[in-house]
CSV table of C-alpha atoms and ligand atoms in Angstrom, one decimal:
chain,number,residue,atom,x,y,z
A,1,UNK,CA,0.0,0.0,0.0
A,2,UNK,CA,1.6,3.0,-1.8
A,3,UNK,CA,0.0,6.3,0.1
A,4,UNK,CA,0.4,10.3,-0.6
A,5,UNK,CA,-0.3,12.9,2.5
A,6,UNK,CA,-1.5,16.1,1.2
A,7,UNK,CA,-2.8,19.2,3.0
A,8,UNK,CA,-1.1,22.5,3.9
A,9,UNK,CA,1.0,23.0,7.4
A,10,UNK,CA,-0.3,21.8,10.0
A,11,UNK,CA,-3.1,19.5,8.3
A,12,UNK,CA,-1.8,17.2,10.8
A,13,UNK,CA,-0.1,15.2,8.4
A,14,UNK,CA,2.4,14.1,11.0
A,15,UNK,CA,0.4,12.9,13.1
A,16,UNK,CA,-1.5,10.9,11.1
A,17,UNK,CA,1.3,9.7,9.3
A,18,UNK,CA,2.3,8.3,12.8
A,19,UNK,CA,-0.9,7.1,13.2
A,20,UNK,CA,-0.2,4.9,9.9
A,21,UNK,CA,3.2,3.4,10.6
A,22,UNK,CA,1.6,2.2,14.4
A,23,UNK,CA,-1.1,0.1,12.0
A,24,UNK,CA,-0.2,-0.7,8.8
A,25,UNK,CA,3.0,-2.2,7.0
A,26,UNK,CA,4.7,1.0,6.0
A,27,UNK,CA,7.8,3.1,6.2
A,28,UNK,CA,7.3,6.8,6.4
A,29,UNK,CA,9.4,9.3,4.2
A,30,UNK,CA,9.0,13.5,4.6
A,31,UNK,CA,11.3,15.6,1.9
A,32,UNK,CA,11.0,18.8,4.7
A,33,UNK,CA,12.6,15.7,7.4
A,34,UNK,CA,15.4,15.0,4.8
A,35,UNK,CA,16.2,18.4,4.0
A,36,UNK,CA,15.7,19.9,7.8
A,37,UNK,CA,18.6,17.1,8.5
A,38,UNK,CA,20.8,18.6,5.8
A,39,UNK,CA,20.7,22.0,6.8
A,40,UNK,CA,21.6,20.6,10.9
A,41,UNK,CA,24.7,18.7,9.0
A,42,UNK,CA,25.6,21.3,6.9
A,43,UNK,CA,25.7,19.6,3.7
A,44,UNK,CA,25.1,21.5,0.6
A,45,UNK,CA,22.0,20.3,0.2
A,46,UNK,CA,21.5,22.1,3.4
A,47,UNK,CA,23.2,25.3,2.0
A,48,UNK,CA,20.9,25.3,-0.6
A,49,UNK,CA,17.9,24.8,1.1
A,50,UNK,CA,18.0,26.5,3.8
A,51,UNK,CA,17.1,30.6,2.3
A,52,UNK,CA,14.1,28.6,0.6
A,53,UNK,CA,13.2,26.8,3.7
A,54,UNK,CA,13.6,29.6,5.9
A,55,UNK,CA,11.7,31.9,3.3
A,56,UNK,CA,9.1,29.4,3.4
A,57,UNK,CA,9.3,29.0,-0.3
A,58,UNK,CA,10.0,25.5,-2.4
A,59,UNK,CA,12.8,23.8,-3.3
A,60,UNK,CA,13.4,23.1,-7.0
A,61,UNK,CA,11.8,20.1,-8.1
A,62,UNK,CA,14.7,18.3,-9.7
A,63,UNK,CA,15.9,18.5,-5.7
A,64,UNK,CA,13.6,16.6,-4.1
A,65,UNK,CA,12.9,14.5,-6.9
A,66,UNK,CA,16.2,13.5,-7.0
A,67,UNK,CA,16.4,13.2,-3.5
A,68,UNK,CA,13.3,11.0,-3.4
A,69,UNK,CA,14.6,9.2,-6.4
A,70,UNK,CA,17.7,8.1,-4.3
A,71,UNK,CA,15.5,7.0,-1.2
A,72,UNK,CA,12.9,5.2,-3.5
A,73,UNK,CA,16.0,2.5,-4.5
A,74,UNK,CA,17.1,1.9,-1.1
A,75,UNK,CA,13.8,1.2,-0.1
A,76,UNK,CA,12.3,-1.9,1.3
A,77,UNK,CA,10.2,-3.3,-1.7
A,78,UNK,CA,8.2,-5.8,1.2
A,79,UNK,CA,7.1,-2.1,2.7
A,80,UNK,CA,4.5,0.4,1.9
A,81,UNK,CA,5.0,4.2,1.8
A,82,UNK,CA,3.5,6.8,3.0
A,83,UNK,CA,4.8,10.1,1.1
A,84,UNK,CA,4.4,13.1,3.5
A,85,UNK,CA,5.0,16.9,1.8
A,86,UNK,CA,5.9,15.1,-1.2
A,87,UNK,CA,5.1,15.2,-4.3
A,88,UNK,CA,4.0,19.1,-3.5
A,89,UNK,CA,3.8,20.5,-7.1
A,90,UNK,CA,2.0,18.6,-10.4
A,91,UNK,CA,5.4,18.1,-11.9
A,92,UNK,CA,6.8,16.4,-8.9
A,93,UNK,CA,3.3,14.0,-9.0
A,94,UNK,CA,4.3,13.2,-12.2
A,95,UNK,CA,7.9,12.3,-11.6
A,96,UNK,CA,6.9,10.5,-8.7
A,97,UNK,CA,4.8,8.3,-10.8
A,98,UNK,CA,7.4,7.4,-13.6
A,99,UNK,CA,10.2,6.7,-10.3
A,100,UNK,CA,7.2,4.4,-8.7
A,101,UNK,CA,6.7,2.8,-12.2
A,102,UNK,CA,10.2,2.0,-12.7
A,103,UNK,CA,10.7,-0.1,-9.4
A,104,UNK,CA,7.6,-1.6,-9.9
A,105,UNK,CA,5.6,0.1,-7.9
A,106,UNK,CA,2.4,3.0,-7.9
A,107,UNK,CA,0.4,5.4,-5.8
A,108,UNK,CA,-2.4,3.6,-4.5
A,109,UNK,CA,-4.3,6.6,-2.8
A,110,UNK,CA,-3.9,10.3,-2.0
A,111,UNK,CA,-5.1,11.6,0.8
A,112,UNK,CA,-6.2,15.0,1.2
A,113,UNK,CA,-6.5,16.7,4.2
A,114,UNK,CA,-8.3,20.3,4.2
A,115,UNK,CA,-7.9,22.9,6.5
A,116,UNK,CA,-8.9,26.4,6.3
A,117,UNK,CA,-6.0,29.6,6.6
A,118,UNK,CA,-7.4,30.6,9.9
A,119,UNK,CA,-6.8,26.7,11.5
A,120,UNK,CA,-3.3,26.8,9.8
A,121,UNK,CA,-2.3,29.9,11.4
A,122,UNK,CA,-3.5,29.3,14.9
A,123,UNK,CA,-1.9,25.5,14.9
A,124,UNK,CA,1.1,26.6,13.7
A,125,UNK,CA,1.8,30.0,15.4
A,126,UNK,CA,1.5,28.2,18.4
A,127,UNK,CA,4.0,24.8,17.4
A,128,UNK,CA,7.1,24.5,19.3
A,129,UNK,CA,9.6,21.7,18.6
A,130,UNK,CA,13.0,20.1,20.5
A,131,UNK,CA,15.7,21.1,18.6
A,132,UNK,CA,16.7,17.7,19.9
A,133,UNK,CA,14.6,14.8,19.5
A,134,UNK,CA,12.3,16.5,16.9
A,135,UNK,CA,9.3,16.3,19.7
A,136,UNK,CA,5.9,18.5,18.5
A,137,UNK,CA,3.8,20.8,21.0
A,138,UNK,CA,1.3,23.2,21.1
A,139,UNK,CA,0.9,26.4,23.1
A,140,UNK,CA,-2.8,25.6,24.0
A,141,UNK,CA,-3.1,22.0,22.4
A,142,UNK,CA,-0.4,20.1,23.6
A,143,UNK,CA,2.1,22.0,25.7
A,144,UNK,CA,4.8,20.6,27.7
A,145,UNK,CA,4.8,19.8,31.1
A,146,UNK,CA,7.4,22.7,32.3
A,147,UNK,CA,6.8,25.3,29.6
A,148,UNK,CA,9.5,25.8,27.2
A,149,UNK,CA,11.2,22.3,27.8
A,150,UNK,CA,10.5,18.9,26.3
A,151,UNK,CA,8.9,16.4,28.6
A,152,UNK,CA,11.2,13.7,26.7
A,153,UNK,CA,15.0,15.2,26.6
A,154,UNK,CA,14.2,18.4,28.8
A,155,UNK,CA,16.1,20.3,26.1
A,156,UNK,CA,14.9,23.8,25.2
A,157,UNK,CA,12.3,24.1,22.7
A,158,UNK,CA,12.4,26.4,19.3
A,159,UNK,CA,10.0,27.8,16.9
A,160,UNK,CA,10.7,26.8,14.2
A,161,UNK,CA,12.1,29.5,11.4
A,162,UNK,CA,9.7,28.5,9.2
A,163,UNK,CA,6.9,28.5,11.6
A,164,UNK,CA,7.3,31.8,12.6
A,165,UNK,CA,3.9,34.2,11.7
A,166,UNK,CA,5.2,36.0,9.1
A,167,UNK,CA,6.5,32.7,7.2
A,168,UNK,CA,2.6,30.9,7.7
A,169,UNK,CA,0.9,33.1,5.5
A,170,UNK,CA,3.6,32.5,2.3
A,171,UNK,CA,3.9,28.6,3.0
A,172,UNK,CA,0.1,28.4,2.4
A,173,UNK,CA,0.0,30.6,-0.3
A,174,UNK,CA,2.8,28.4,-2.1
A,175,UNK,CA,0.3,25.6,-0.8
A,176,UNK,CA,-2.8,27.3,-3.1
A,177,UNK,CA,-0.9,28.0,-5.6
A,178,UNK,CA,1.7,24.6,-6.0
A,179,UNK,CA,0.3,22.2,-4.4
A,180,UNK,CA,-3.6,22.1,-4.3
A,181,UNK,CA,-3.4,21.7,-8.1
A,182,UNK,CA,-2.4,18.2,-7.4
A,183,UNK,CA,-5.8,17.0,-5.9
A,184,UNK,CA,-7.6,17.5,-9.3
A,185,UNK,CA,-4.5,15.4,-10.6
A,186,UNK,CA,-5.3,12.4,-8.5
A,187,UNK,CA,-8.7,12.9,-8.6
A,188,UNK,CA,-8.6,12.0,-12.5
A,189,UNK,CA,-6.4,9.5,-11.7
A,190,UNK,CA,-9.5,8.1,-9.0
A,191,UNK,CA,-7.2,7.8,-6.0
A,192,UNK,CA,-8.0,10.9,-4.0
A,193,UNK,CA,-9.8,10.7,-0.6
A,194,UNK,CA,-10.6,14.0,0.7
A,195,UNK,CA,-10.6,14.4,4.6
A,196,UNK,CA,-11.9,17.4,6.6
A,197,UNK,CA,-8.6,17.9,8.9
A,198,UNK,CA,-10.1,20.9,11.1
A,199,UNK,CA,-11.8,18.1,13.1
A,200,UNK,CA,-10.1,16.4,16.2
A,201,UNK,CA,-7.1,14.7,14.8
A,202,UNK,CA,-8.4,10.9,16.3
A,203,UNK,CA,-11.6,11.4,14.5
A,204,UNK,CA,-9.7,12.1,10.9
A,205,UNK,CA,-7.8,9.2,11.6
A,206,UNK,CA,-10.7,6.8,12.4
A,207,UNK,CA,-12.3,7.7,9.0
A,208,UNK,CA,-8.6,7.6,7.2
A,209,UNK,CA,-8.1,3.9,9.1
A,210,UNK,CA,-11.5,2.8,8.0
A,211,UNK,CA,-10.8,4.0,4.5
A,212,UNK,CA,-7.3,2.0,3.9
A,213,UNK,CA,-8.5,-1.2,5.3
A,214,UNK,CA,-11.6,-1.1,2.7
A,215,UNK,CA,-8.6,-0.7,-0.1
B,1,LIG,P1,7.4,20.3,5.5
B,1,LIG,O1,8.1,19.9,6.8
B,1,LIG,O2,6.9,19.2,4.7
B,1,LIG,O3,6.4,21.4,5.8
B,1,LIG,O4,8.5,21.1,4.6
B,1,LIG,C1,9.2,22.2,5.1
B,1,LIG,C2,9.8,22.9,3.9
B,1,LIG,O5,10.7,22.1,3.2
B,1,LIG,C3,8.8,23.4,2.9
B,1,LIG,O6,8.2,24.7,3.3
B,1,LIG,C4,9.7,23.6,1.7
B,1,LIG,O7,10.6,24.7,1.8
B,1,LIG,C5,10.6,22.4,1.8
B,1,LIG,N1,10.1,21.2,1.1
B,1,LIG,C6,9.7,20.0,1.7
B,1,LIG,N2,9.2,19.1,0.8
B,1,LIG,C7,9.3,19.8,-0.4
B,1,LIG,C8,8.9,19.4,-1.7
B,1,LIG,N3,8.3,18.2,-2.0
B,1,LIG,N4,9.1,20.3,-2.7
B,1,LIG,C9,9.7,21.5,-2.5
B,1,LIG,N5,10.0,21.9,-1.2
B,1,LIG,C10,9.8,21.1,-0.2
């Protein structure tokens, strides 16, 4: 089972991509992970990516395709995938597709979770992550036991650049504009399922859940 996760920030397409891995046979793999690990080892992946990143602006296609090409041969054909912020613009989709087709493989469902701005703005303005262990909280939804530390590490927690208010409003409008021409590409392609991710994260996940296993 071949799976895309598509919304804007903060869908919650972490979490249920989490969710996922705890129940089904799958292996998770997230381009912003991969290139978030490059800029914190200073590659020149990381060199390049990091103005984009920061500016809350995509990287090149050819990038993460190639990147995605890489991690698609090295991966474990007795797995499943779930593809979380990628493919994000219709020319990655259809890259993806030829790179799944050549090892055999294809996309069996995209799922789309929809959020409005004003839910992306307050779940994300209020995010703080460990630097450390890559732990996720919320101001008012999830907040740490001692505030400003992770309950896990105790380190001290960041914003992250990108996450910052003035960088919300230009990720989703990259989101618009990019990426939510893709859900009319799988929807031709009849493997869309469209989720309404301003409800309680458990309750999209029940529906999601019940959807895969009727695959
Ligand atoms: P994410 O953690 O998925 O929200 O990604 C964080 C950032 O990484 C994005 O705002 C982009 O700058 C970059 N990024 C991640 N995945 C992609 C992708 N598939 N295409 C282009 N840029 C990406």
């Amino acid at each position: 089972m071949n799976l895309i996760l598509l919304g804007p920030p903060a869908a919650g397409k972490g979490t249920q991509a989490q969710w996922i891995l705890r129940d089904f046979d799958v292996v998770h793999v997230s381009t912003g992970d991969m290139l978030r690990k490059a800029i914190a080892d200073g590659t020149e992946l990381g060199k390049l990516a990091k103005p984009l990143l920061d500016a809350g602006k995509l990287v090149p296609d050819e990038i993460v395709n190639g990147i995605i090409q890489e991690w698609l041969k090295a991966a474990d054909p007795g797995k499943g995938i779930v593809f979380d912020g990628f493919p994000r613009t219709v020319a990655q989709a259809k890259a993806l597709d030829e790179m799944m087709a050549a090892v055999g493989r294809r996309i069996d469902t995209v799922l789309s979770i929809q959020v409005t701005e004003a839910t992306v703005v307050e779940r994300i303005g209020g995010r703080w992550s460990c630097p450390k262990d890559g732990a996720v909280y919320h101001a008012t939804n999830r907040p740490p036991r001692e505030t400003g530390k992770c309950d896990r590490c105790g380190e001290a927690l960041i914003q992250r650049d990108d996450d910052k208010p003035e960088k919300i409003v230009e990720r989703y409008r990259q989101y618009l504009e990019k990426t939510m021409p893709l859900a009319d590409y799988y929807a031709s392609k009849g493997c869309l399922l469209t989720l309404d991710g301003t409800r309680d994260a458990q309750v999209v996940y029940d529906e999601l859940n019940a959807a895969l296993k009727a695959i």
